[in-house]
Amino acid sequence: MAYQPGNEPSPVAAGLRGRCPRCGEGHMFDGFLALQKTCEQCALDYDFADSADGPAVFIMFIVGFVVVGLAMWVEFTFMPPIWLHLVMWFSLTIALALALARPLKGVMIALQYHHRAEEGRREK
């Protein structure tokens, strides 16, 4: 399907799937977190894309909330030894952070495209 202006996909849906924010068909990523140079379907240039630390902040909040909440519940309910806490929560933290990194980066870049966000400039 060819790109048609005004027919952009939802930025959240495109970002979560790792698809082009303009056409929704091409791949956004080349590897795990590296962006492609351009979309192979509509030739959108990804030079505008800079998610910076946005995905990392959301990952810290989401993973922190989930892991701390579960760790407290497990501690007060079962009282396991500390080594078991370390093994369980360290593993869950790494798994959740890796699972959320790519979708959240995709969403941030798709929203950046959708809202035409760019670096602030001073008028002289």
N, CA and C atoms as an extended XYZ file, in Angstrom:
372
Properties=species:S:1:pos:R:3:atomname:S:1:resname:S:1:resid:I:1 pbc="F F F"
N         0.846       -1.178        0.000 N   MET     1
C         0.000        0.000        0.000 CA  MET     1
C         0.888        1.236        0.000 C   MET     1
N         0.664        2.161       -0.904 N   ALA     2
C         1.454        3.377       -1.024 CA  ALA     2
C         1.003        4.399        0.008 C   ALA     2
N         1.940        5.260        0.396 N   TYR     3
C         1.639        6.313        1.361 CA  TYR     3
C         0.710        7.338        0.745 C   TYR     3
N        -0.324        7.713        1.498 N   GLN     4
C        -1.244        8.752        1.071 CA  GLN     4
C        -1.280        9.829        2.146 C   GLN     4
N        -0.962       11.086        1.794 N   PRO     5
C        -0.984       12.156        2.794 CA  PRO     5
C        -2.329       12.227        3.507 C   PRO     5
N        -2.279       12.471        4.809 N   GLY     6
C        -3.498       12.555        5.607 CA  GLY     6
C        -4.018       11.221        6.067 C   GLY     6
N        -3.315       10.137        5.737 N   ASN     7
C        -3.759        8.796        6.096 CA  ASN     7
C        -2.742        8.136        7.028 C   ASN     7
N        -2.153        8.938        7.941 N   GLU     8
C        -1.149        8.403        8.856 CA  GLU     8
C        -1.797        7.491        9.892 C   GLU     8
N        -1.066        6.463       10.310 N   PRO     9
C        -1.587        5.576       11.360 CA  PRO     9
C        -1.515        6.255       12.723 C   PRO     9
N        -2.140        5.667       13.705 N   SER    10
C        -2.036        6.162       15.073 CA  SER    10
C        -0.565        6.109       15.497 C   SER    10
N        -0.029        7.192       16.073 N   PRO    11
C         1.379        7.169       16.459 CA  PRO    11
C         1.683        6.120       17.534 C   PRO    11
N         0.759        5.887       18.432 N   VAL    12
C         0.988        4.889       19.480 CA  VAL    12
C         1.011        3.482       18.877 C   VAL    12
N         0.071        3.189       18.003 N   ALA    13
C         0.027        1.860       17.379 CA  ALA    13
C         1.260        1.625       16.508 C   ALA    13
N         1.629        2.621       15.711 N   ALA    14
C         2.815        2.481       14.854 CA  ALA    14
C         4.074        2.329       15.693 C   ALA    14
N         4.193        3.122       16.745 N   GLY    15
C         5.386        3.050       17.599 CA  GLY    15
C         5.512        1.730       18.331 C   GLY    15
N         4.418        1.231       18.863 N   LEU    16
C         4.455       -0.049       19.580 CA  LEU    16
C         4.845       -1.197       18.656 C   LEU    16
N         4.426       -1.109       17.403 N   ARG    17
C         4.760       -2.158       16.433 CA  ARG    17
C         6.122       -1.941       15.785 C   ARG    17
N         6.752       -0.778       16.031 N   GLY    18
C         8.047       -0.483       15.425 CA  GLY    18
C         7.934       -0.178       13.945 C   GLY    18
N         6.820        0.416       13.555 N   ARG    19
C         6.569        0.737       12.149 CA  ARG    19
C         6.737        2.232       11.904 C   ARG    19
N         6.848        2.572       10.643 N   CYS    20
C         7.016        3.966       10.226 CA  CYS    20
C         5.837        4.805       10.711 C   CYS    20
N         6.096        5.978       11.315 N   PRO    21
C         4.987        6.800       11.798 CA  PRO    21
C         4.202        7.487       10.681 C   PRO    21
N         4.747        7.527        9.477 N   ARG    22
C         4.031        8.177        8.370 CA  ARG    22
C         3.148        7.195        7.605 C   ARG    22
N         3.712        6.046        7.195 N   CYS    23
C         2.929        5.106        6.382 CA  CYS    23
C         2.417        3.909        7.181 C   CYS    23
N         3.059        3.591        8.298 N   GLY    24
C         2.636        2.452        9.103 CA  GLY    24
C         3.054        1.108        8.550 C   GLY    24
N         3.794        1.093        7.455 N   GLU    25
C         4.182       -0.157        6.805 CA  GLU    25
C         5.662       -0.493        6.997 C   GLU    25
N         6.537        0.465        6.768 N   GLY    26
C         7.977        0.208        6.836 CA  GLY    26
C         8.463        0.027        8.259 C   GLY    26
N         9.596       -0.611        8.397 N   HIS    27
C        10.194       -0.828        9.711 CA  HIS    27
C        10.937        0.421       10.177 C   HIS    27
N        10.825        0.727       11.455 N   MET    28
C        11.507        1.875       12.028 CA  MET    28
C        12.909        1.504       12.501 C   MET    28
N        13.079        0.276       12.963 N   PHE    29
C        14.335       -0.117       13.594 CA  PHE    29
C        15.183       -1.000       12.693 C   PHE    29
N        16.480       -0.814       12.833 N   ASP    30
C        17.476       -1.654       12.175 CA  ASP    30
C        18.293       -2.275       13.300 C   ASP    30
N        17.855       -3.400       13.811 N   GLY    31
C        18.463       -3.988       14.998 CA  GLY    31
C        17.535       -3.794       16.186 C   GLY    31
N        18.112       -3.867       17.392 N   PHE    32
C        17.272       -3.791       18.590 CA  PHE    32
C        16.778       -2.370       18.847 C   PHE    32
N        17.694       -1.393       18.928 N   LEU    33
C        17.285       -0.018       19.190 CA  LEU    33
C        17.790        0.981       18.157 C   LEU    33
N        18.604        0.548       17.209 N   ALA    34
C        19.134        1.451       16.188 CA  ALA    34
C        18.062        1.736       15.140 C   ALA    34
N        17.957        2.999       14.766 N   LEU    35
C        16.972        3.391       13.755 CA  LEU    35
C        17.521        3.179       12.355 C   LEU    35
N        16.624        2.899       11.439 N   GLN    36
C        17.005        2.840       10.034 CA  GLN    36
C        17.253        4.272        9.555 C   GLN    36
N        17.919        4.413        8.429 N   LYS    37
C        18.157        5.739        7.847 CA  LYS    37
C        16.858        6.307        7.280 C   LYS    37
N        16.123        5.472        6.543 N   THR    38
C        14.856        5.883        5.937 CA  THR    38
C        13.879        4.711        5.964 C   THR    38
N        12.611        5.034        5.802 N   CYS    39
C        11.580        3.995        5.701 CA  CYS    39
C        11.678        3.348        4.324 C   CYS    39
N        11.640        2.035        4.275 N   GLU    40
C        11.748        1.338        2.979 CA  GLU    40
C        10.467        1.431        2.158 C   GLU    40
N         9.369        1.854        2.757 N   GLN    41
C         8.101        1.963        2.025 CA  GLN    41
C         7.831        3.381        1.499 C   GLN    41
N         7.971        4.379        2.370 N   CYS    42
C         7.602        5.749        1.974 CA  CYS    42
C         8.796        6.700        1.927 C   CYS    42
N         9.993        6.212        2.230 N   ALA    43
C        11.239        6.987        2.189 CA  ALA    43
C        11.279        8.127        3.197 C   ALA    43
N        10.552        7.997        4.316 N   LEU    44
C        10.641        9.000        5.377 CA  LEU    44
C        12.044        8.971        5.955 C   LEU    44
N        12.698       10.118        6.022 N   ASP    45
C        14.045       10.225        6.578 CA  ASP    45
C        13.935       10.322        8.098 C   ASP    45
N        14.613        9.431        8.807 N   TYR    46
C        14.525        9.400       10.270 CA  TYR    46
C        15.544       10.310       10.945 C   TYR    46
N        16.121       11.269       10.226 N   ASP    47
C        17.070       12.195       10.853 CA  ASP    47
C        16.416       13.064       11.917 C   ASP    47
N        15.113       13.270       11.838 N   PHE    48
C        14.406       14.088       12.822 CA  PHE    48
C        14.320       13.394       14.181 C   PHE    48
N        14.459       12.085       14.193 N   ALA    49
C        14.156       11.285       15.375 CA  ALA    49
C        15.248       11.378       16.431 C   ALA    49
N        14.846       11.801       17.621 N   ASP    50
C        15.745       11.832       18.766 CA  ASP    50
C        14.899       11.624       20.014 C   ASP    50
N        14.841       10.389       20.473 N   SER    51
C        13.999       10.099       21.629 CA  SER    51
C        14.671       10.491       22.937 C   SER    51
N        15.979       10.760       22.893 N   ALA    52
C        16.750       11.188       24.070 CA  ALA    52
C        16.531       10.225       25.242 C   ALA    52
N        16.258       10.763       26.415 N   ASP    53
C        16.089        9.928       27.614 CA  ASP    53
C        14.628        9.617       27.925 C   ASP    53
N        13.714       10.006       27.063 N   GLY    54
C        12.291        9.792       27.320 CA  GLY    54
C        11.925        8.351       27.605 C   GLY    54
N        12.310        7.408       26.732 N   PRO    55
C        11.964        6.018       27.011 CA  PRO    55
C        12.568        5.499       28.316 C   PRO    55
N        13.780        5.916       28.625 N   ALA    56
C        14.425        5.446       29.859 CA  ALA    56
C        13.672        5.910       31.098 C   ALA    56
N        13.163        7.125       31.072 N   VAL    57
C        12.408        7.643       32.214 CA  VAL    57
C        11.131        6.840       32.418 C   VAL    57
N        10.397        6.592       31.332 N   PHE    58
C         9.167        5.811       31.446 CA  PHE    58
C         9.465        4.379       31.888 C   PHE    58
N        10.555        3.808       31.399 N   ILE    59
C        10.931        2.454       31.817 CA  ILE    59
C        11.216        2.420       33.309 C   ILE    59
N        11.951        3.406       33.806 N   MET    60
C        12.264        3.436       35.251 CA  MET    60
C        10.992        3.538       36.087 C   MET    60
N        10.058        4.394       35.664 N   PHE    61
C         8.817        4.542       36.427 CA  PHE    61
C         7.973        3.269       36.386 C   PHE    61
N         7.791        2.710       35.216 N   ILE    62
C         6.940        1.524       35.071 CA  ILE    62
C         7.551        0.318       35.777 C   ILE    62
N         8.818        0.032       35.468 N   VAL    63
C         9.477       -1.136       36.059 CA  VAL    63
C         9.626       -0.961       37.567 C   VAL    63
N         9.973        0.231       37.999 N   GLY    64
C        10.104        0.484       39.439 CA  GLY    64
C         8.806        0.245       40.177 C   GLY    64
N         7.720        0.738       39.633 N   PHE    65
C         6.412        0.556       40.261 CA  PHE    65
C         6.051       -0.925       40.353 C   PHE    65
N         6.232       -1.648       39.250 N   VAL    66
C         5.869       -3.070       39.214 CA  VAL    66
C         6.761       -3.886       40.154 C   VAL    66
N         8.067       -3.702       40.048 N   VAL    67
C         8.995       -4.528       40.829 CA  VAL    67
C         8.900       -4.225       42.329 C   VAL    67
N         8.863       -2.967       42.692 N   VAL    68
C         8.771       -2.632       44.125 CA  VAL    68
C         7.443       -3.113       44.697 C   VAL    68
N         6.358       -2.927       43.949 N   GLY    69
C         5.063       -3.397       44.432 CA  GLY    69
C         5.030       -4.902       44.631 C   GLY    69
N         5.537       -5.637       43.648 N   LEU    70
C         5.566       -7.098       43.783 CA  LEU    70
C         6.524       -7.554       44.882 C   LEU    70
N         7.665       -6.904       44.988 N   ALA    71
C         8.633       -7.282       46.026 CA  ALA    71
C         8.048       -7.077       47.419 C   ALA    71
N         7.339       -5.985       47.607 N   MET    72
C         6.725       -5.754       48.920 CA  MET    72
C         5.635       -6.788       49.197 C   MET    72
N         4.824       -7.086       48.194 N   TRP    73
C         3.764       -8.071       48.386 CA  TRP    73
C         4.350       -9.447       48.724 C   TRP    73
N         5.392       -9.855       47.981 N   VAL    74
C         6.018      -11.157       48.234 CA  VAL    74
C         6.659      -11.184       49.622 C   VAL    74
N         7.314      -10.092       50.002 N   GLU    75
C         7.967      -10.049       51.325 CA  GLU    75
C         6.947      -10.181       52.440 C   GLU    75
N         5.875       -9.430       52.373 N   PHE    76
C         4.890       -9.468       53.461 CA  PHE    76
C         4.033      -10.720       53.440 C   PHE    76
N         3.894      -11.348       52.277 N   THR    77
C         3.062      -12.547       52.186 CA  THR    77
C         3.842      -13.826       52.488 C   THR    77
N         5.055      -13.953       51.907 N   PHE    78
C         5.794      -15.213       52.005 CA  PHE    78
C         7.084      -15.132       52.806 C   PHE    78
N         7.635      -13.974       53.005 N   MET    79
C         8.909      -13.746       53.720 CA  MET    79
C        10.030      -14.668       53.232 C   MET    79
N        10.381      -14.615       51.938 N   PRO    80
C        11.462      -15.459       51.426 CA  PRO    80
C        12.827      -14.920       51.857 C   PRO    80
N        13.882      -15.721       51.744 N   PRO    81
C        15.226      -15.233       52.083 CA  PRO    81
C        15.674      -14.132       51.104 C   PRO    81
N        16.624      -13.333       51.532 N   ILE    82
C        17.063      -12.187       50.736 CA  ILE    82
C        17.656      -12.611       49.393 C   ILE    82
N        18.356      -13.752       49.352 N   TRP    83
C        18.952      -14.184       48.088 CA  TRP    83
C        17.881      -14.467       47.043 C   TRP    83
N        16.726      -14.965       47.482 N   LEU    84
C        15.642      -15.236       46.554 CA  LEU    84
C        15.047      -13.922       46.025 C   LEU    84
N        14.927      -12.929       46.902 N   HIS    85
C        14.504      -11.601       46.458 CA  HIS    85
C        15.450      -11.081       45.380 C   HIS    85
N        16.743      -11.172       45.624 N   LEU    86
C        17.725      -10.660       44.671 CA  LEU    86
C        17.607      -11.353       43.317 C   LEU    86
N        17.485      -12.650       43.331 N   VAL    87
C        17.393      -13.394       42.075 CA  VAL    87
C        16.102      -13.041       41.327 C   VAL    87
N        14.982      -13.059       42.029 N   MET    88
C        13.693      -12.800       41.380 CA  MET    88
C        13.602      -11.383       40.838 C   MET    88
N        13.912      -10.395       41.653 N   TRP    89
C        13.649       -9.010       41.260 CA  TRP    89
C        14.702       -8.464       40.306 C   TRP    89
N        15.934       -8.926       40.422 N   PHE    90
C        16.949       -8.519       39.450 CA  PHE    90
C        16.584       -9.062       38.074 C   PHE    90
N        16.181      -10.313       38.012 N   SER    91
C        15.789      -10.926       36.737 CA  SER    91
C        14.569      -10.238       36.137 C   SER    91
N        13.563       -9.981       36.952 N   LEU    92
C        12.355       -9.326       36.463 CA  LEU    92
C        12.652       -7.901       35.992 C   LEU    92
N        13.506       -7.199       36.709 N   THR    93
C        13.870       -5.833       36.322 CA  THR    93
C        14.533       -5.810       34.952 C   THR    93
N        15.498       -6.686       34.728 N   ILE    94
C        16.193       -6.738       33.434 CA  ILE    94
C        15.220       -7.132       32.321 C   ILE    94
N        14.405       -8.142       32.559 N   ALA    95
C        13.472       -8.612       31.529 CA  ALA    95
C        12.457       -7.527       31.153 C   ALA    95
N        11.887       -6.859       32.143 N   LEU    96
C        10.910       -5.811       31.847 CA  LEU    96
C        11.552       -4.618       31.140 C   LEU    96
N        12.738       -4.230       31.577 N   ALA    97
C        13.416       -3.090       30.944 CA  ALA    97
C        13.724       -3.380       29.480 C   ALA    97
N        14.201       -4.572       29.193 N   LEU    98
C        14.494       -4.933       27.805 CA  LEU    98
C        13.219       -5.062       26.971 C   LEU    98
N        12.169       -5.589       27.573 N   ALA    99
C        10.909       -5.762       26.845 CA  ALA    99
C        10.250       -4.418       26.515 C   ALA    99
N        10.448       -3.409       27.359 N   LEU   100
C         9.802       -2.117       27.159 CA  LEU   100
C        10.634       -1.136       26.339 C   LEU   100
N        11.932       -1.369       26.210 N   ALA   101
C        12.815       -0.387       25.573 CA  ALA   101
C        12.417       -0.078       24.131 C   ALA   101
N        12.276       -1.074       23.313 N   ARG   102
C        11.981       -0.852       21.896 CA  ARG   102
C        10.576       -0.266       21.671 C   ARG   102
N         9.529       -0.822       22.270 N   PRO   103
C         8.207       -0.222       22.052 CA  PRO   103
C         8.111        1.226       22.525 C   PRO   103
N         8.703        1.532       23.673 N   LEU   104
C         8.616        2.904       24.167 CA  LEU   104
C         9.434        3.865       23.317 C   LEU   104
N        10.586        3.434       22.818 N   LYS   105
C        11.356        4.290       21.917 CA  LYS   105
C        10.574        4.519       20.629 C   LYS   105
N         9.931        3.488       20.123 N   GLY   106
C         9.110        3.633       18.926 CA  GLY   106
C         7.961        4.606       19.126 C   GLY   106
N         7.293        4.531       20.265 N   VAL   107
C         6.187        5.437       20.553 CA  VAL   107
C         6.686        6.876       20.654 C   VAL   107
N         7.815        7.084       21.327 N   MET   108
C         8.355        8.437       21.465 CA  MET   108
C         8.695        9.039       20.107 C   MET   108
N         9.286        8.253       19.229 N   ILE   109
C         9.655        8.755       17.901 CA  ILE   109
C         8.408        8.998       17.049 C   ILE   109
N         7.432        8.111       17.132 N   ALA   110
C         6.194        8.296       16.371 CA  ALA   110
C         5.431        9.532       16.852 C   ALA   110
N         5.405        9.760       18.156 N   LEU   111
C         4.752       10.959       18.679 CA  LEU   111
C         5.522       12.222       18.285 C   LEU   111
N         6.840       12.117       18.255 N   GLN   112
C         7.660       13.244       17.817 CA  GLN   112
C         7.329       13.603       16.364 C   GLN   112
N         7.189       12.614       15.512 N   TYR   113
C         6.815       12.856       14.118 CA  TYR   113
C         5.398       13.426       14.026 C   TYR   113
N         4.479       12.815       14.741 N   HIS   114
C         3.070       13.206       14.674 CA  HIS   114
C         2.869       14.667       15.083 C   HIS   114
N         3.573       15.099       16.127 N   HIS   115
C         3.414       16.460       16.638 CA  HIS   115
C         4.426       17.435       16.052 C   HIS   115
N         5.232       16.939       15.109 N   ARG   116
C         6.263       17.739       14.451 CA  ARG   116
C         7.164       18.439       15.472 C   ARG   116
N         7.518       17.718       16.504 N   ALA   117
C         8.373       18.257       17.562 CA  ALA   117
C         9.807       18.348       17.056 C   ALA   117
N        10.458       19.430       17.416 N   GLU   118
C        11.849       19.597       17.043 CA  GLU   118
C        12.532       20.431       18.110 C   GLU   118
N        13.832       20.500       18.016 N   GLU   119
C        14.622       21.230       18.991 CA  GLU   119
C        14.246       22.703       18.965 C   GLU   119
N        14.154       23.303       20.141 N   GLY   120
C        13.814       24.721       20.232 CA  GLY   120
C        14.915       25.602       19.638 C   GLY   120
N        14.487       26.710       19.032 N   ARG   121
C        15.436       27.648       18.437 CA  ARG   121
C        15.102       29.049       18.908 C   ARG   121
N        16.130       29.876       19.001 N   ARG   122
C        15.933       31.275       19.376 CA  ARG   122
C        15.841       32.119       18.124 C   ARG   122
N        14.932       33.042       18.144 N   GLU   123
C        14.845       33.994       17.041 CA  GLU   123
C        15.808       35.129       17.325 C   GLU   123
N        16.516       35.563       16.305 N   LYS   124
C        17.473       36.656       16.497 CA  LYS   124
C        16.983       37.934       15.881 C   LYS   124
